[in-house]
């Protein structure tokens, strides 16, 4: 007997004996109460099905349809279960109730590429802690998308026997940023250079001995360790600069979030300083300045995803000797990942997808020893060639020659037995 049956019995007077379990009226009331209990449970289930945390089956599909989300297919051909589908749907619902979080975006993209929305579903033990970290880093969300901005100044004027250029920079960034300055001398050489950020009165200046030749470009920047860098024709000359007050080491000012104004000055050859055997001019130099900086845009983010996502996951399985498949879903095409990000991001925020290339190379080394021998065979035959002739005739022909000098003879005087001639 249910409480519904008791409530129905209380509606009848005692004369009807409705409380008697053997009576026909009791059995009728008990049957009606059972139907009411079933209807009551159905109403309760209907009310709960309007909540993502309790909806199941088609009720959950109906809620997801309101946001244009459908179940994804697993790699075995079945559909996404309620538990995983509910997590992914809740990340999309954040879009309509105030915005998706970084974890919601990462989870939605992971799920779209085949991994579980929440990596805890893999139940990885402490042995695979590094594997979990690598999986978590496959999808990265970087807030405030960077973009490179630049501005060029080329209008100079003569001020206090120096060439001066004023440059106004509107960074409009969410944080201060480091500049890269290309200071190009187009005509004439430069001495006593100075750079000043006027709102903070910070800057750098060069030593008197430093000369910037004509048609040269001086590159000023801030290194990753926040040190100052000055490069001229490929040579580092930061030691030729000091701060405006003469202190060291020199520090190049950063670009503030708000508007800032920068002053550049340079002189030419100076009396008692210039050496006439150097390439230095006495006319005021002419120069241009190009400002380059990275601006971090507000209300933006970028999602970095490996282009060959499935191959990368398989490489991780092999590297950590993971016995099962990590990819749970049939991944969506790459061109749909941007749509997934758009569904998950907060309203008014711009998100973009950047695909990266990940190459897994093995650097296993092995030592080996190989011996190479040579086998040589030499044969000495001591062979001689000979040509013998049994007999031959030898003819000797003499060629003895003599010369005779004859002196003219006189008839009746010369004798015939001497060296006289009559011709």
Coordinates of C-alpha atoms in Angstrom, one line a residue:
X1 CA 0.0 0.0 0.0
X2 CA 1.4 3.4 -1.0
X3 CA 0.8 6.8 0.6
X4 CA -1.4 7.6 -2.4
X5 CA -3.7 4.7 -1.5
X6 CA -4.0 6.1 2.1
X7 CA -4.8 9.5 0.8
X8 CA -7.6 8.1 -1.3
X9 CA -9.0 5.9 1.5
X10 CA -9.2 9.0 3.8
X11 CA -11.6 10.6 1.3
X12 CA -14.3 7.9 2.0
X13 CA -16.4 7.5 5.2
X14 CA -15.8 4.5 7.4
X15 CA -19.2 3.0 6.3
X16 CA -17.6 2.1 3.0
X17 CA -14.9 0.0 4.7
X18 CA -12.4 1.4 2.2
X19 CA -9.5 0.5 4.5
X20 CA -10.2 -3.2 4.3
X21 CA -7.6 -4.8 2.0
X22 CA -10.1 -7.5 1.0
X23 CA -12.8 -5.1 -0.1
X24 CA -13.4 -4.3 -3.7
X25 CA -13.2 -0.6 -3.1
X26 CA -9.8 -0.9 -1.5
X27 CA -8.4 -2.8 -4.6
X28 CA -9.8 -0.2 -6.9
X29 CA -8.3 2.7 -4.9
X30 CA -5.0 0.9 -4.7
X31 CA -4.9 0.5 -8.5
X32 CA -5.7 4.1 -9.0
X33 CA -3.0 5.1 -6.5
X34 CA -0.4 3.0 -8.4
X35 CA -1.2 4.9 -11.6
X36 CA -1.0 8.2 -9.8
X37 CA 2.4 7.2 -8.5
X38 CA 3.6 6.3 -12.0
X39 CA 2.3 9.6 -13.4
X40 CA 4.0 11.4 -10.5
X41 CA 7.4 9.8 -11.3
X42 CA 7.0 10.7 -14.9
X43 CA 6.4 14.3 -14.1
X44 CA 9.4 14.4 -11.8
X45 CA 11.5 12.9 -14.5
X46 CA 10.2 15.4 -17.0
X47 CA 11.1 18.2 -14.7
X48 CA 14.6 16.9 -14.1
X49 CA 15.1 16.3 -17.9
X50 CA 15.1 20.1 -18.3
X51 CA 18.4 20.2 -16.4
X52 CA 21.7 19.1 -18.1
X53 CA 23.0 17.4 -15.0
X54 CA 20.0 15.0 -14.9
X55 CA 18.8 14.7 -18.5
X56 CA 19.4 11.3 -20.1
X57 CA 19.1 9.8 -23.5
X58 CA 16.7 11.6 -25.9
X59 CA 16.0 14.3 -23.3
X60 CA 19.7 15.2 -23.3
X61 CA 19.7 15.1 -27.1
X62 CA 16.8 17.5 -27.0
X63 CA 18.6 20.0 -24.8
X64 CA 21.7 19.7 -26.9
X65 CA 19.7 20.5 -30.0
X66 CA 18.8 23.9 -28.6
X67 CA 22.5 24.8 -28.9
X68 CA 23.2 23.0 -32.2
X69 CA 25.2 20.2 -30.5
X70 CA 24.9 16.5 -31.4
X71 CA 26.5 13.3 -30.1
X72 CA 29.7 12.3 -31.7
X73 CA 30.6 8.9 -33.0
X74 CA 33.1 6.7 -31.1
X75 CA 35.8 4.9 -33.0
X76 CA 33.9 1.6 -32.5
X77 CA 30.9 3.1 -34.3
X78 CA 28.7 3.7 -31.3
X79 CA 27.5 7.1 -30.1
X80 CA 28.9 9.2 -27.4
X81 CA 27.6 8.2 -23.9
X82 CA 25.5 10.5 -21.7
X83 CA 28.4 11.2 -19.3
X84 CA 30.8 12.5 -21.9
X85 CA 28.1 14.2 -24.0
X86 CA 26.9 16.0 -20.9
X87 CA 30.3 17.4 -20.1
X88 CA 30.8 18.7 -23.7
X89 CA 27.3 20.2 -23.7
X90 CA 27.9 22.0 -20.5
X91 CA 31.0 23.6 -22.0
X92 CA 28.9 24.9 -24.9
X93 CA 26.2 26.2 -22.5
X94 CA 28.8 28.4 -20.9
X95 CA 28.7 30.5 -24.1
X96 CA 25.1 31.5 -23.3
X97 CA 25.6 32.1 -19.6
X98 CA 28.7 34.2 -19.5
X99 CA 31.5 32.7 -21.6
X100 CA 33.6 29.6 -22.1
X101 CA 36.6 29.0 -19.9
X102 CA 40.1 28.0 -21.1
X103 CA 39.5 24.5 -19.9
X104 CA 36.2 24.3 -21.6
X105 CA 37.7 25.3 -24.9
X106 CA 40.6 22.9 -24.6
X107 CA 38.2 20.1 -23.6
X108 CA 35.8 20.8 -26.6
X109 CA 38.7 20.8 -29.1
X110 CA 40.2 17.6 -27.6
X111 CA 36.8 16.0 -27.9
X112 CA 36.4 17.1 -31.4
X113 CA 39.8 15.6 -32.3
X114 CA 39.1 12.2 -30.7
X115 CA 40.3 12.5 -27.1
X116 CA 37.9 12.5 -24.1
X117 CA 36.6 15.9 -23.1
X118 CA 38.1 15.4 -19.7
X119 CA 41.4 13.4 -19.6
X120 CA 40.4 12.0 -16.2
X121 CA 38.2 9.5 -18.1
X122 CA 41.4 7.8 -19.3
X123 CA 42.1 6.8 -15.6
X124 CA 45.8 7.1 -16.2
X125 CA 47.9 5.8 -13.3
X126 CA 50.9 7.6 -11.8
X127 CA 53.1 5.5 -14.2
X128 CA 51.7 7.5 -17.1
X129 CA 51.8 10.9 -15.4
X130 CA 54.1 12.3 -18.1
X131 CA 51.8 10.9 -20.8
X132 CA 48.9 12.8 -19.3
X133 CA 50.9 16.0 -19.2
X134 CA 51.8 15.6 -22.9
X135 CA 48.2 14.9 -23.8
X136 CA 47.1 18.0 -21.9
X137 CA 49.7 20.1 -23.8
X138 CA 48.6 18.9 -27.2
X139 CA 45.9 21.6 -27.2
X140 CA 47.1 25.0 -26.0
X141 CA 45.1 28.1 -25.5
X142 CA 47.0 31.4 -25.6
X143 CA 45.1 34.4 -24.5
X144 CA 45.5 37.9 -26.1
X145 CA 46.5 37.0 -29.7
X146 CA 49.7 38.7 -30.8
X147 CA 50.0 40.8 -33.9
X148 CA 53.0 42.7 -35.3
X149 CA 52.5 46.5 -35.7
X150 CA 54.8 49.1 -37.1
X151 CA 55.1 52.8 -37.7
X152 CA 57.7 54.8 -39.7
X153 CA 58.8 58.3 -39.1
X154 CA 60.7 60.3 -41.7
X155 CA 60.0 64.0 -40.9
X156 CA 63.0 65.6 -39.3
X157 CA 63.8 69.1 -38.2
X158 CA 66.9 71.0 -37.0
X159 CA 66.9 71.7 -33.2
X160 CA 69.9 73.0 -31.3
X161 CA 72.4 72.1 -34.0
X162 CA 71.0 68.5 -34.2
X163 CA 68.5 66.6 -36.3
X164 CA 65.4 65.7 -34.4
X165 CA 62.5 63.3 -35.2
X166 CA 59.4 62.9 -33.1
X167 CA 57.4 59.7 -33.3
X168 CA 54.0 59.0 -31.6
X169 CA 53.1 55.4 -30.8
X170 CA 49.6 54.1 -30.0
X171 CA 50.1 50.6 -28.9
X172 CA 46.6 49.8 -27.6
X173 CA 47.8 46.6 -26.1
X174 CA 46.8 44.7 -22.9
X175 CA 50.4 44.9 -21.6
X176 CA 53.6 46.8 -22.1
X177 CA 55.7 45.4 -25.0
X178 CA 59.3 45.5 -26.2
X179 CA 60.1 47.6 -29.2
X180 CA 62.5 47.0 -32.1
X181 CA 63.8 50.2 -33.6
X182 CA 65.4 50.5 -37.0
X183 CA 67.3 53.8 -37.1
X184 CA 68.5 54.3 -40.7
X185 CA 70.8 57.2 -41.7
X186 CA 70.0 58.0 -45.3
X187 CA 72.3 61.0 -45.7
X188 CA 75.4 62.0 -43.7
X189 CA 76.9 60.3 -40.6
X190 CA 75.6 60.5 -37.1
X191 CA 77.2 61.3 -33.7
X192 CA 75.9 61.8 -30.2
X193 CA 72.7 59.8 -30.7
X194 CA 69.9 60.0 -28.1
X195 CA 66.5 58.3 -27.8
X196 CA 64.0 59.5 -25.2
X197 CA 60.5 58.3 -24.3
X198 CA 59.1 61.7 -23.3
X199 CA 56.3 60.6 -20.9
X200 CA 58.8 58.8 -18.6
X201 CA 62.0 60.7 -19.5
X202 CA 63.8 57.4 -20.1
X203 CA 66.1 56.5 -22.9
X204 CA 69.6 55.8 -24.1
X205 CA 72.4 57.9 -25.7
X206 CA 75.7 57.0 -27.5
X207 CA 79.2 57.8 -26.5
X208 CA 81.0 60.6 -28.3
X209 CA 83.4 58.3 -30.0
X210 CA 80.6 56.3 -31.8
X211 CA 80.0 57.3 -35.5
X212 CA 77.1 55.9 -37.5
X213 CA 78.2 56.0 -41.2
X214 CA 75.9 57.2 -43.9
X215 CA 73.6 54.6 -45.5
X216 CA 73.8 52.5 -42.3
X217 CA 71.0 51.1 -40.1
X218 CA 71.3 50.9 -36.3
X219 CA 69.0 48.3 -34.8
X220 CA 68.0 48.8 -31.1
X221 CA 66.0 46.1 -29.2
X222 CA 65.4 44.4 -25.9
X223 CA 66.7 40.8 -25.6
X224 CA 64.7 38.0 -24.0
X225 CA 66.7 38.5 -20.8
X226 CA 65.7 42.2 -20.9
X227 CA 69.2 43.3 -21.8
X228 CA 69.8 46.1 -24.2
X229 CA 71.0 45.3 -27.8
X230 CA 72.4 47.7 -30.4
X231 CA 73.6 46.2 -33.7
X232 CA 75.4 48.1 -36.5
X233 CA 76.3 46.3 -39.7
X234 CA 76.0 42.9 -37.9
X235 CA 78.2 44.0 -34.9
X236 CA 77.0 44.3 -31.4
X237 CA 77.8 47.8 -30.0
X238 CA 75.6 47.9 -26.9
X239 CA 78.7 48.9 -24.8
X240 CA 78.8 52.2 -26.8
X241 CA 75.5 53.3 -25.1
X242 CA 74.5 54.5 -21.7
X243 CA 71.3 55.7 -20.1
X244 CA 70.4 59.4 -20.4
X245 CA 71.9 60.1 -17.0
X246 CA 75.2 58.3 -18.0
X247 CA 74.5 55.2 -15.9
X248 CA 75.1 51.6 -17.1
X249 CA 74.0 49.2 -18.3
X250 CA 71.8 50.9 -20.8
X251 CA 68.1 50.1 -20.7
X252 CA 65.8 50.6 -23.7
X253 CA 62.3 51.8 -22.7
X254 CA 59.4 49.6 -23.3
X255 CA 56.2 50.7 -25.1
X256 CA 53.4 51.4 -22.6
X257 CA 49.8 50.3 -23.1
X258 CA 48.7 53.9 -23.7
X259 CA 49.9 56.5 -26.1
X260 CA 53.6 57.5 -26.0
X261 CA 55.9 59.9 -27.7
X262 CA 59.5 59.2 -28.6
X263 CA 62.3 61.7 -29.5
X264 CA 65.3 60.8 -31.7
X265 CA 68.3 63.1 -32.1
X266 CA 71.6 62.9 -33.8
X267 CA 74.5 65.3 -34.6
X268 CA 77.1 65.4 -37.3
X269 CA 80.8 66.1 -37.2
X270 CA 81.9 68.2 -34.3
X271 CA 84.9 70.6 -33.7
X272 CA 87.8 68.9 -31.8
X273 CA 86.1 65.5 -32.2
X274 CA 86.0 64.8 -35.9
X275 CA 89.0 63.2 -37.5
X276 CA 89.4 64.1 -41.2
X277 CA 90.6 60.6 -42.2
X278 CA 87.2 59.1 -41.3
X279 CA 84.1 58.9 -43.3
X280 CA 82.3 61.6 -41.4
X281 CA 80.2 64.5 -42.7
X282 CA 79.7 68.0 -41.2
X283 CA 76.2 68.6 -42.5
X284 CA 73.4 67.5 -40.2
X285 CA 72.4 63.9 -40.9
X286 CA 69.0 62.8 -42.3
X287 CA 67.5 59.6 -41.0
X288 CA 64.3 57.6 -40.7
X289 CA 63.0 55.6 -37.8
X290 CA 60.9 52.4 -38.0
X291 CA 59.2 51.2 -34.9
X292 CA 58.2 47.5 -34.6
X293 CA 56.4 45.9 -31.7
X294 CA 54.1 43.0 -30.8
X295 CA 50.6 44.1 -29.8
X296 CA 48.6 41.8 -27.6
X297 CA 44.9 42.3 -28.6
X298 CA 42.3 42.3 -25.9
X299 CA 39.3 39.9 -26.0
X300 CA 41.2 37.5 -28.3
X301 CA 42.8 34.1 -27.9
X302 CA 44.5 31.5 -30.1
X303 CA 44.2 27.7 -30.0
X304 CA 47.3 25.7 -31.1
X305 CA 46.6 22.2 -32.4
X306 CA 48.9 19.7 -34.0
X307 CA 48.1 19.4 -37.7
X308 CA 48.6 15.6 -37.7
X309 CA 46.8 15.1 -34.4
X310 CA 46.1 11.4 -34.7
X311 CA 49.7 10.6 -35.7
X312 CA 51.0 12.6 -32.7
X313 CA 48.7 10.7 -30.3
X314 CA 49.8 7.4 -31.8
X315 CA 53.5 8.5 -31.3
X316 CA 52.8 9.2 -27.7
X317 CA 51.2 5.7 -27.2
X318 CA 54.4 4.2 -28.7
X319 CA 56.7 6.4 -26.7
X320 CA 55.1 5.5 -23.3
X321 CA 54.2 1.9 -24.2
X322 CA 50.5 2.6 -23.5
X323 CA 48.6 -0.7 -23.9
X324 CA 45.3 0.8 -25.1
X325 CA 44.0 3.3 -27.6
X326 CA 43.9 6.9 -26.4
X327 CA 41.6 8.3 -29.1
X328 CA 38.0 7.7 -28.0
X329 CA 36.0 9.5 -30.7
X330 CA 36.1 9.6 -34.4
X331 CA 37.8 13.0 -34.9
X332 CA 36.1 15.8 -36.9
X333 CA 37.8 17.2 -40.0
X334 CA 40.3 20.0 -39.4
X335 CA 38.2 22.6 -41.1
X336 CA 35.5 22.1 -38.4
X337 CA 37.7 22.8 -35.4
X338 CA 37.2 26.5 -35.8
X339 CA 33.4 25.9 -35.6
X340 CA 33.9 24.0 -32.4
X341 CA 35.9 26.9 -31.0
X342 CA 33.2 29.4 -32.1
X343 CA 30.6 27.3 -30.3
X344 CA 32.5 27.2 -27.0
X345 CA 34.0 30.7 -26.7
X346 CA 32.4 33.5 -24.8
X347 CA 30.3 36.1 -26.6
X348 CA 32.3 39.1 -27.8
X349 CA 35.6 37.2 -27.7
X350 CA 37.5 36.3 -30.9
X351 CA 39.2 32.9 -31.1
X352 CA 41.3 31.5 -33.9
X353 CA 42.8 28.1 -34.5
X354 CA 46.5 27.7 -35.4
X355 CA 47.7 24.3 -36.6
X356 CA 51.3 23.4 -35.8
X357 CA 53.6 20.7 -37.1
X358 CA 55.0 18.2 -34.6
X359 CA 57.8 15.9 -35.7
X360 CA 58.7 13.0 -33.5
X361 CA 62.3 11.9 -34.2
X362 CA 64.2 9.1 -32.5
X363 CA 67.7 9.7 -31.5
X364 CA 68.6 6.3 -30.2
X365 CA 72.4 5.7 -30.3
X366 CA 74.2 2.4 -30.5
X367 CA 78.0 1.7 -30.4
X368 CA 79.4 -0.8 -32.8
X369 CA 82.8 -2.2 -33.8
X370 CA 83.5 -3.5 -37.2
X371 CA 86.8 -4.9 -38.4
X372 CA 87.7 -4.8 -42.1
X373 CA 90.5 -7.0 -43.4
X374 CA 92.1 -7.4 -46.8
X375 CA 93.4 -10.6 -48.4
X376 CA 96.1 -10.1 -51.0
X377 CA 97.7 -12.8 -53.3
X378 CA 100.9 -12.0 -55.2
X379 CA 102.5 -14.3 -57.8
X380 CA 106.0 -13.8 -59.2
X381 CA 106.6 -15.8 -62.4
X382 CA 110.0 -14.4 -63.3
X383 CA 109.2 -14.7 -67.0
X384 CA 111.7 -13.6 -69.6
X385 CA 111.2 -13.2 -73.4
X386 CA 114.0 -14.3 -75.8
X387 CA 114.4 -14.4 -79.6
X388 CA 117.2 -16.6 -81.0
X389 CA 118.4 -16.9 -84.6
X390 CA 120.4 -19.9 -85.6
X391 CA 122.7 -18.2 -88.2
X392 CA 122.8 -15.1 -90.3
X393 CA 125.0 -13.5 -92.9
X394 CA 126.9 -10.4 -92.1
X395 CA 127.8 -7.9 -94.8
X396 CA 130.4 -5.3 -94.0
X397 CA 130.6 -2.2 -96.2
X398 CA 133.3 0.3 -95.3
X399 CA 132.7 3.9 -95.7
X400 CA 136.1 5.3 -95.0
X401 CA 136.5 8.8 -96.6
X402 CA 139.5 11.0 -97.1
X403 CA 140.1 14.5 -98.3
X404 CA 142.9 15.7 -100.5
X405 CA 144.0 19.3 -101.0
X406 CA 145.8 19.9 -104.4
X407 CA 148.0 22.8 -105.1
X408 CA 148.2 24.0 -108.8
X409 CA 151.3 22.7 -110.6
X410 CA 153.6 24.5 -113.1
X411 CA 154.6 22.6 -116.2
X412 CA 158.3 21.6 -116.3
X413 CA 158.6 22.3 -112.7
X414 CA 156.1 20.1 -110.7
X415 CA 156.7 16.5 -110.3
X416 CA 154.0 13.8 -110.5
X417 CA 154.7 12.0 -107.2
X418 CA 153.6 15.0 -105.0
X419 CA 150.4 16.7 -104.3
X420 CA 150.2 18.9 -107.3
X421 CA 147.4 19.1 -109.8
X422 CA 147.4 20.5 -113.3
X423 CA 143.8 21.6 -113.6

